Amino acid sequence: MLKVLQHVKAFHTTHGGVERVVEELVPGLNRYPDLEVDVLCQGPEHRDYALPGRGRVIQAKTNLEIAAASLSWGDFGAWRRAGDRYDIVHVHLPWPQSNLNQFFGRFDGAVVLHWHSDIVRQRLLYSGFRWLERWLLRRADRICVTSPKLLAESCALEGFRDKAISTPIGIAESAHVVESAEIETLRHRYDGRAIVFALGRLVPYKGFEYLVRAASSLGKDSVILIGGDGPLARELERLIHELGVTDRAVLLGPLSDRDVELHMRACSVFCLPSVQKSEAFGIVQVEAMRAGRPVVSTRIFGSGIDWVNEDGVTGFTVQPGDATALAHALAQITRDRALARRLGECARRRYEELFTARRMAETTRETYLALRL
C-alpha cells in the first residue's frame, strides 16, 4: 500500500479553492485499497484526528501570517517527524510553507507538486522567493497542473513542463436536493425575470464591478444576483446606487452551500467576470456546469478559466474588464431559451467528461502509481 501525505494550507476550516480541491480529493483517494492518504495542514489550534474510513489529519497551529501566507513551527515539526512514514508527499502551491518544509526538512520519497496558480499579487515578496520556488520545481518528480492552458501559459513553469501533466479539478455531485417548487419560488421573487447568478469573494480580481456595470445594458427583463462577501461589498453597493440599477443588480451576501445550489438551479446563466490570473481555474464555473447552466466568463492569459468554459459550446468568453462585452454575452443567453438550453446541456456533458471528483482522484492515483514503478 502506498502511503501519501497531502500538504495544504487548511483543511475543513476555510472555503478557499485550493482547500476545496484537497477536501474533494482525499476521500476519493482513500477509497482505493492500495492507497492511504493523510493530510498535514494548519489551523487556529493543534488537532490530530482520524478521517472517516481511512487516513488522518495533522493540523498544526498557525504562528504567523505574512501576505496571506500562513507559517507554523508546528507544521515544520510535523513534516520532519512524519517524513519517513510516507512514500509520496503531495504539496499544493502556491504556499511558501511547503517550499520551506521541503528545503529545510528534506523528504527522501517522491514529491508531487499541485500547481494551482502562479503568484500574482505579492510581486515584491515573490522576487525574493522565486529561487526557492524554482528549487522545489527542480526537486519535484511530477507537477500536476489544473488545466492544459495554465500548463502552457504559466511563466513560472518554464523549463519544467516535461514533468508536468494536466490534472483538472473535479467536484462531486451536489449533496443538496433542490425541489422544483423552491426554484419557482426564487424566480417568482424576481418577477420571473432571467436570473444572472455570480458567486465569489468580493475582491478586486473577481471583476464584479464590471458585472454591476453590465446591468445598465441588460435591460429590465434580467436581474443580476451576486452571492458572497468581502472588502468591496460597500463599494459595490455604492456603485449599484450610482448607476441606478438597484432593481437589476442585487448583492445577496454570504450563501450556504444549499442556497448556492438553489441559485445555480434557478439561474438562466452563471457569470464569472474575473480580471486577473489569480483566478486560475474558477471552480464555481464547474458548479454551474454540474447544474446544467451555461457560463459567461473571461479570457485571461495564464489562467485556465476559458479552457473550463469552452467558448460557443458551454457558454461564452469575453475580454476581462469589458462591461459592454459581458452584457452582450449575457443578453444573448437570457433572451434565447433554446440557446441557453443547448449550452447548458453541453456544460453538463463537459462536467461529466472532465470535472468529476472521481475522475480527479483516478488521474491522481495513476500519477502516484507511475512514480512507484
Short mmCIF file of C-alpha atoms in Angstrom, two decimals:
data_model
loop_
_atom_site.label_atom_id
_atom_site.label_comp_id
_atom_site.label_asym_id
_atom_site.label_seq_id
_atom_site.Cartn_x
_atom_site.Cartn_y
_atom_site.Cartn_z
CA MET A 1 0.00 0.00 0.00
CA LEU A 2 1.25 3.48 -0.90
CA LYS A 3 1.24 6.00 1.93
CA VAL A 4 0.74 9.60 0.82
CA LEU A 5 0.88 12.88 2.75
CA GLN A 6 -1.12 15.78 1.33
CA HIS A 7 0.27 19.15 2.47
CA VAL A 8 -2.17 22.07 2.21
CA LYS A 9 -2.71 25.41 3.91
CA ALA A 10 -6.03 24.46 5.54
CA PHE A 11 -8.46 21.55 5.67
CA HIS A 12 -12.13 21.88 6.65
CA THR A 13 -11.52 25.31 8.23
CA THR A 14 -11.81 27.64 5.19
CA HIS A 15 -13.61 27.72 1.83
CA GLY A 16 -10.65 28.57 -0.43
CA GLY A 17 -10.40 26.96 -3.85
CA VAL A 18 -7.18 25.05 -3.13
CA GLU A 19 -8.52 23.74 0.16
CA ARG A 20 -11.71 22.61 -1.53
CA VAL A 21 -9.72 20.60 -4.07
CA VAL A 22 -7.97 18.68 -1.29
CA GLU A 23 -11.25 18.12 0.54
CA GLU A 24 -12.68 16.56 -2.64
CA LEU A 25 -9.51 14.63 -3.46
CA VAL A 26 -8.55 12.95 -0.18
CA PRO A 27 -11.75 10.92 0.41
CA GLY A 28 -11.71 9.85 -3.23
CA LEU A 29 -8.14 8.60 -2.97
CA ASN A 30 -8.78 6.81 0.31
CA ARG A 31 -11.45 4.70 -1.37
CA TYR A 32 -8.71 2.86 -3.27
CA PRO A 33 -7.42 -0.18 -1.31
CA ASP A 34 -3.83 0.43 -2.46
CA LEU A 35 -3.64 4.00 -1.06
CA GLU A 36 -3.66 5.54 2.39
CA VAL A 37 -3.70 9.35 2.34
CA ASP A 38 -3.17 11.65 5.31
CA VAL A 39 -3.31 15.44 5.47
CA LEU A 40 -0.88 17.91 7.05
CA CYS A 41 -2.37 21.40 7.32
CA GLN A 42 -2.66 24.47 9.54
CA GLY A 43 -5.44 26.00 11.58
CA PRO A 44 -6.21 28.09 14.67
CA GLU A 45 -5.18 25.25 17.02
CA HIS A 46 -3.31 21.98 17.03
CA ARG A 47 -5.50 18.97 16.25
CA ASP A 48 -4.83 15.38 15.26
CA TYR A 49 -7.86 13.34 14.21
CA ALA A 50 -8.94 10.42 12.06
CA LEU A 51 -10.85 10.80 8.80
CA PRO A 52 -13.94 8.66 8.12
CA GLY A 53 -12.87 5.30 6.74
CA ARG A 54 -9.15 5.84 6.30
CA GLY A 55 -6.49 8.49 6.79
CA ARG A 56 -5.66 11.13 9.39
CA VAL A 57 -5.44 14.91 9.61
CA ILE A 58 -2.49 16.52 11.39
CA GLN A 59 -3.39 20.17 11.93
CA ALA A 60 -0.62 22.42 13.23
CA LYS A 61 -1.32 25.77 14.85
CA THR A 62 -0.55 28.77 12.63
CA ASN A 63 2.03 31.07 14.23
CA LEU A 64 2.36 33.85 11.66
CA GLU A 65 0.53 35.34 8.68
CA ILE A 66 2.57 37.23 6.05
CA ALA A 67 0.88 38.48 2.85
CA ALA A 68 -1.85 35.80 3.13
CA ALA A 69 0.77 33.08 3.66
CA SER A 70 0.46 31.21 6.96
CA LEU A 71 3.60 29.88 8.65
CA SER A 72 3.90 27.40 11.50
CA TRP A 73 6.74 25.86 13.50
CA GLY A 74 4.40 23.00 14.36
CA ASP A 75 3.81 22.36 10.66
CA PHE A 76 7.54 22.07 10.05
CA GLY A 77 7.99 19.83 13.09
CA ALA A 78 5.17 17.52 11.97
CA TRP A 79 6.68 17.37 8.47
CA ARG A 80 10.07 16.27 9.86
CA ARG A 81 8.54 13.67 12.18
CA ALA A 82 6.24 12.27 9.50
CA GLY A 83 8.65 12.21 6.58
CA ASP A 84 9.91 8.65 6.92
CA ARG A 85 6.37 7.26 7.18
CA TYR A 86 5.32 8.23 3.64
CA ASP A 87 6.21 7.14 0.12
CA ILE A 88 4.93 10.34 -1.51
CA VAL A 89 4.28 13.90 -0.37
CA HIS A 90 1.77 15.86 -2.44
CA VAL A 91 2.07 19.61 -1.86
CA HIS A 92 -0.36 22.27 -3.06
CA LEU A 93 1.14 25.53 -4.32
CA PRO A 94 1.40 28.47 -4.06
CA TRP A 95 2.16 28.23 -0.34
CA PRO A 96 5.66 29.08 0.99
CA GLN A 97 5.39 26.69 3.96
CA SER A 98 5.62 23.72 1.59
CA ASN A 99 8.73 25.14 -0.06
CA LEU A 100 10.37 25.81 3.31
CA ASN A 101 9.46 22.41 4.73
CA GLN A 102 11.00 20.60 1.78
CA PHE A 103 14.13 22.78 1.73
CA PHE A 104 14.95 22.53 5.44
CA GLY A 105 13.39 19.15 6.22
CA ARG A 106 14.35 17.10 3.20
CA PHE A 107 11.99 14.31 2.17
CA ASP A 108 13.57 11.26 0.53
CA GLY A 109 10.43 9.88 -1.15
CA ALA A 110 8.66 11.09 -4.28
CA VAL A 111 7.38 14.69 -4.41
CA VAL A 112 4.25 15.69 -6.32
CA LEU A 113 3.56 19.40 -6.75
CA HIS A 114 -0.01 20.52 -7.44
CA TRP A 115 0.22 23.83 -9.30
CA HIS A 116 -3.00 25.76 -8.70
CA SER A 117 -1.88 29.25 -9.71
CA ASP A 118 1.10 31.48 -10.35
CA ILE A 119 1.84 34.03 -7.64
CA VAL A 120 0.32 37.28 -8.91
CA ARG A 121 -0.21 39.90 -6.23
CA GLN A 122 2.80 39.70 -3.89
CA ARG A 123 5.32 40.65 -6.58
CA LEU A 124 7.93 42.26 -4.32
CA LEU A 125 7.99 39.32 -1.90
CA TYR A 126 7.88 36.90 -4.82
CA SER A 127 11.07 38.33 -6.33
CA GLY A 128 12.95 37.17 -3.22
CA PHE A 129 11.11 33.85 -3.07
CA ARG A 130 11.42 32.84 -6.73
CA TRP A 131 14.71 30.93 -6.26
CA LEU A 132 13.09 28.67 -3.65
CA GLU A 133 10.11 28.06 -5.93
CA ARG A 134 12.41 27.01 -8.77
CA TRP A 135 14.40 24.79 -6.40
CA LEU A 136 11.22 22.90 -5.47
CA LEU A 137 10.16 22.66 -9.12
CA ARG A 138 13.51 21.01 -9.89
CA ARG A 139 13.11 18.67 -6.91
CA ALA A 140 9.60 17.58 -7.88
CA ASP A 141 9.10 14.19 -9.50
CA ARG A 142 5.77 15.23 -11.03
CA ILE A 143 3.87 18.52 -11.37
CA CYS A 144 0.05 18.37 -11.59
CA VAL A 145 -1.39 21.49 -13.23
CA THR A 146 -5.10 22.25 -13.01
CA SER A 147 -5.60 22.87 -16.75
CA PRO A 148 -3.67 22.40 -20.01
CA LYS A 149 -3.95 26.15 -20.63
CA LEU A 150 -2.28 27.04 -17.33
CA LEU A 151 0.37 24.41 -18.04
CA ALA A 152 1.12 26.00 -21.42
CA GLU A 153 0.99 29.67 -20.34
CA SER A 154 2.46 29.74 -16.82
CA CYS A 155 5.76 31.64 -16.89
CA ALA A 156 6.77 30.00 -13.60
CA LEU A 157 6.66 26.53 -15.18
CA GLU A 158 9.09 27.47 -17.94
CA GLY A 159 11.71 24.73 -18.11
CA PHE A 160 9.66 22.20 -16.11
CA ARG A 161 6.85 21.27 -18.50
CA ASP A 162 8.48 17.95 -19.36
CA LYS A 163 7.43 16.55 -15.97
CA ALA A 164 4.08 18.37 -15.76
CA ILE A 165 0.67 16.88 -16.52
CA SER A 166 -2.81 18.38 -16.64
CA THR A 167 -4.99 17.25 -13.74
CA PRO A 168 -8.30 19.14 -13.98
CA ILE A 169 -10.12 19.93 -10.76
CA GLY A 170 -13.22 17.83 -10.17
CA ILE A 171 -16.18 18.12 -7.82
CA ALA A 172 -18.73 15.59 -6.62
CA GLU A 173 -22.41 15.72 -7.45
CA SER A 174 -24.22 18.16 -5.16
CA ALA A 175 -25.26 16.74 -1.82
CA HIS A 176 -28.28 19.07 -1.77
CA VAL A 177 -31.62 18.17 -3.31
CA VAL A 178 -33.44 21.26 -4.58
CA GLU A 179 -37.15 20.89 -5.31
CA SER A 180 -38.68 22.47 -8.42
CA ALA A 181 -41.13 24.38 -6.20
CA GLU A 182 -38.21 26.10 -4.46
CA ILE A 183 -36.73 27.10 -7.79
CA GLU A 184 -40.04 28.58 -8.93
CA THR A 185 -40.41 30.45 -5.64
CA LEU A 186 -36.99 32.05 -6.11
CA ARG A 187 -37.75 33.01 -9.70
CA HIS A 188 -41.10 34.45 -8.63
CA ARG A 189 -39.29 36.62 -6.04
CA TYR A 190 -37.68 38.40 -9.01
CA ASP A 191 -40.88 38.59 -11.04
CA GLY A 192 -39.92 35.79 -13.40
CA ARG A 193 -37.02 37.73 -14.88
CA ALA A 194 -33.99 35.88 -16.24
CA ILE A 195 -31.50 35.43 -13.39
CA VAL A 196 -27.79 36.02 -13.93
CA PHE A 197 -26.02 34.47 -10.95
CA ALA A 198 -22.45 35.18 -9.81
CA LEU A 199 -20.61 33.97 -6.73
CA GLY A 200 -17.31 34.67 -5.02
CA ARG A 201 -15.31 36.78 -2.62
CA LEU A 202 -15.97 40.47 -3.22
CA VAL A 203 -12.36 41.34 -4.00
CA PRO A 204 -10.82 43.26 -6.93
CA TYR A 205 -9.58 40.35 -9.04
CA LYS A 206 -13.09 38.85 -9.25
CA GLY A 207 -14.21 41.73 -11.50
CA PHE A 208 -17.70 42.17 -10.01
CA GLU A 209 -17.53 45.91 -10.71
CA TYR A 210 -17.81 45.15 -14.43
CA LEU A 211 -20.74 42.81 -13.91
CA VAL A 212 -22.57 45.56 -11.98
CA ARG A 213 -21.82 47.99 -14.80
CA ALA A 214 -23.18 45.46 -17.29
CA ALA A 215 -26.56 45.67 -15.51
CA SER A 216 -27.20 49.05 -17.16
CA SER A 217 -27.18 47.42 -20.60
CA LEU A 218 -29.06 44.23 -19.76
CA GLY A 219 -32.49 45.78 -19.52
CA LYS A 220 -35.25 45.16 -17.01
CA ASP A 221 -36.02 41.64 -18.22
CA SER A 222 -32.96 40.36 -16.31
CA VAL A 223 -31.60 40.60 -12.77
CA ILE A 224 -28.03 40.05 -11.61
CA LEU A 225 -27.63 38.28 -8.25
CA ILE A 226 -24.15 38.26 -6.68
CA GLY A 227 -23.52 35.91 -3.77
CA GLY A 228 -20.59 36.30 -1.40
CA ASP A 229 -18.97 38.78 0.94
CA GLY A 230 -15.69 40.67 1.10
CA PRO A 231 -13.97 44.04 1.41
CA LEU A 232 -15.58 45.50 -1.73
CA ALA A 233 -19.17 44.97 -0.57
CA ARG A 234 -19.83 48.62 0.35
CA GLU A 235 -18.09 49.92 -2.76
CA LEU A 236 -20.18 47.67 -5.00
CA GLU A 237 -23.36 48.71 -3.17
CA ARG A 238 -22.49 52.37 -3.79
CA LEU A 239 -21.85 51.64 -7.47
CA ILE A 240 -25.23 49.94 -7.80
CA HIS A 241 -26.93 53.06 -6.43
CA GLU A 242 -24.82 55.46 -8.50
CA LEU A 243 -25.73 53.62 -11.71
CA GLY A 244 -29.38 53.47 -10.75
CA VAL A 245 -29.59 49.69 -11.16
CA THR A 246 -30.89 48.71 -7.73
CA ASP A 247 -33.68 46.81 -9.47
CA ARG A 248 -31.25 44.93 -11.72
CA ALA A 249 -28.23 44.14 -9.51
CA VAL A 250 -28.51 42.66 -6.01
CA LEU A 251 -25.78 41.71 -3.52
CA LEU A 252 -27.02 38.62 -1.67
CA GLY A 253 -24.26 38.38 0.93
CA PRO A 254 -22.87 35.01 2.09
CA LEU A 255 -24.85 31.95 0.98
CA SER A 256 -25.00 28.45 2.42
CA ASP A 257 -23.97 25.57 0.16
CA ARG A 258 -27.62 24.66 -0.27
CA ASP A 259 -28.56 28.22 -1.24
CA VAL A 260 -25.73 28.24 -3.77
CA GLU A 261 -27.15 25.11 -5.37
CA LEU A 262 -30.64 26.63 -5.36
CA HIS A 263 -29.42 29.75 -7.16
CA MET A 264 -27.43 27.65 -9.64
CA ARG A 265 -30.58 25.71 -10.48
CA ALA A 266 -32.76 28.82 -10.72
CA CYS A 267 -30.48 30.98 -12.86
CA SER A 268 -30.52 31.27 -16.64
CA VAL A 269 -26.77 31.81 -16.83
CA PHE A 270 -23.80 31.89 -14.46
CA CYS A 271 -21.20 34.66 -14.78
CA LEU A 272 -17.55 34.68 -13.68
CA PRO A 273 -16.20 38.15 -14.58
CA SER A 274 -12.67 37.79 -13.14
CA VAL A 275 -9.98 40.17 -14.39
CA GLN A 276 -6.66 38.68 -13.17
CA LYS A 277 -4.96 35.31 -13.44
CA SER A 278 -5.28 34.94 -9.67
CA GLU A 279 -8.47 33.22 -10.86
CA ALA A 280 -6.61 30.30 -12.36
CA PHE A 281 -9.50 27.84 -12.81
CA GLY A 282 -12.82 29.03 -11.41
CA ILE A 283 -14.37 26.05 -9.61
CA VAL A 284 -17.68 27.91 -9.42
CA GLN A 285 -17.95 27.53 -13.20
CA VAL A 286 -17.86 23.77 -12.71
CA GLU A 287 -20.64 24.05 -10.11
CA ALA A 288 -22.76 25.84 -12.71
CA MET A 289 -21.92 23.27 -15.37
CA ARG A 290 -22.82 20.49 -12.95
CA ALA A 291 -26.23 22.15 -12.61
CA GLY A 292 -26.58 22.26 -16.40
CA ARG A 293 -26.23 26.02 -16.67
CA PRO A 294 -24.34 27.96 -19.37
CA VAL A 295 -21.45 30.17 -18.29
CA VAL A 296 -20.17 33.59 -19.31
CA SER A 297 -16.57 34.13 -18.21
CA THR A 298 -13.38 35.87 -19.27
CA ARG A 299 -10.25 35.13 -21.31
CA ILE A 300 -7.12 35.72 -19.23
CA PHE A 301 -3.59 34.78 -20.28
CA GLY A 302 -2.06 32.42 -17.74
CA SER A 303 -5.44 31.22 -16.47
CA GLY A 304 -7.50 28.14 -17.29
CA ILE A 305 -10.88 29.89 -16.92
CA ASP A 306 -11.62 29.90 -20.64
CA TRP A 307 -10.48 26.29 -21.01
CA VAL A 308 -13.02 25.20 -18.41
CA ASN A 309 -15.77 27.21 -20.12
CA GLU A 310 -15.47 26.42 -23.83
CA ASP A 311 -16.50 29.46 -25.88
CA GLY A 312 -19.56 28.81 -28.03
CA VAL A 313 -20.00 25.30 -26.57
CA THR A 314 -20.70 25.62 -22.83
CA GLY A 315 -21.18 29.40 -22.84
CA PHE A 316 -19.27 32.48 -23.97
CA THR A 317 -15.95 34.07 -23.03
CA VAL A 318 -15.12 37.78 -23.28
CA GLN A 319 -12.19 40.07 -22.62
CA PRO A 320 -11.72 40.90 -18.91
CA GLY A 321 -12.80 44.31 -17.69
CA ASP A 322 -15.25 44.87 -20.56
CA ALA A 323 -18.73 45.53 -19.15
CA THR A 324 -20.25 46.02 -22.60
CA ALA A 325 -18.99 42.66 -23.84
CA LEU A 326 -20.24 40.99 -20.65
CA ALA A 327 -23.70 42.49 -21.11
CA HIS A 328 -23.84 41.42 -24.76
CA ALA A 329 -22.87 37.81 -23.99
CA LEU A 330 -25.32 37.58 -21.08
CA ALA A 331 -28.13 39.08 -23.16
CA GLN A 332 -27.58 36.51 -25.92
CA ILE A 333 -28.26 33.72 -23.46
CA THR A 334 -31.01 35.28 -21.33
CA ARG A 335 -33.06 36.26 -24.41
CA ASP A 336 -32.75 32.94 -26.26
CA ARG A 337 -34.09 29.99 -24.28
CA ALA A 338 -33.17 27.45 -26.96
CA LEU A 339 -29.56 28.68 -26.94
CA ALA A 340 -29.46 28.64 -23.14
CA ARG A 341 -30.78 25.08 -23.10
CA ARG A 342 -28.25 23.87 -25.71
CA LEU A 343 -25.30 25.50 -23.96
CA GLY A 344 -26.47 24.18 -20.58
CA GLU A 345 -26.73 20.62 -21.88
CA CYS A 346 -23.21 20.86 -23.29
CA ALA A 347 -21.99 22.28 -19.98
CA ARG A 348 -23.41 19.30 -18.10
CA ARG A 349 -21.74 16.86 -20.52
CA ARG A 350 -18.39 18.63 -20.13
CA TYR A 351 -18.70 18.34 -16.34
CA GLU A 352 -19.37 14.61 -16.61
CA GLU A 353 -16.45 14.07 -19.01
CA LEU A 354 -13.78 16.22 -17.33
CA PHE A 355 -14.68 17.66 -13.95
CA THR A 356 -15.99 14.95 -11.64
CA ALA A 357 -14.28 14.25 -8.31
CA ARG A 358 -13.95 10.61 -9.31
CA ARG A 359 -12.00 11.48 -12.46
CA MET A 360 -9.68 13.78 -10.50
CA ALA A 361 -8.99 11.00 -7.98
CA GLU A 362 -8.37 8.43 -10.74
CA THR A 363 -5.90 10.71 -12.54
CA THR A 364 -4.07 11.46 -9.28
CA ARG A 365 -3.86 7.78 -8.33
CA GLU A 366 -2.40 6.99 -11.75
CA THR A 367 0.24 9.66 -11.11
CA TYR A 368 1.15 8.08 -7.77
CA LEU A 369 1.37 4.55 -9.17
CA ALA A 370 3.57 5.68 -12.06
CA LEU A 371 6.05 7.12 -9.54
CA ARG A 372 6.23 3.78 -7.74
CA LEU A 373 7.36 1.91 -10.88
#
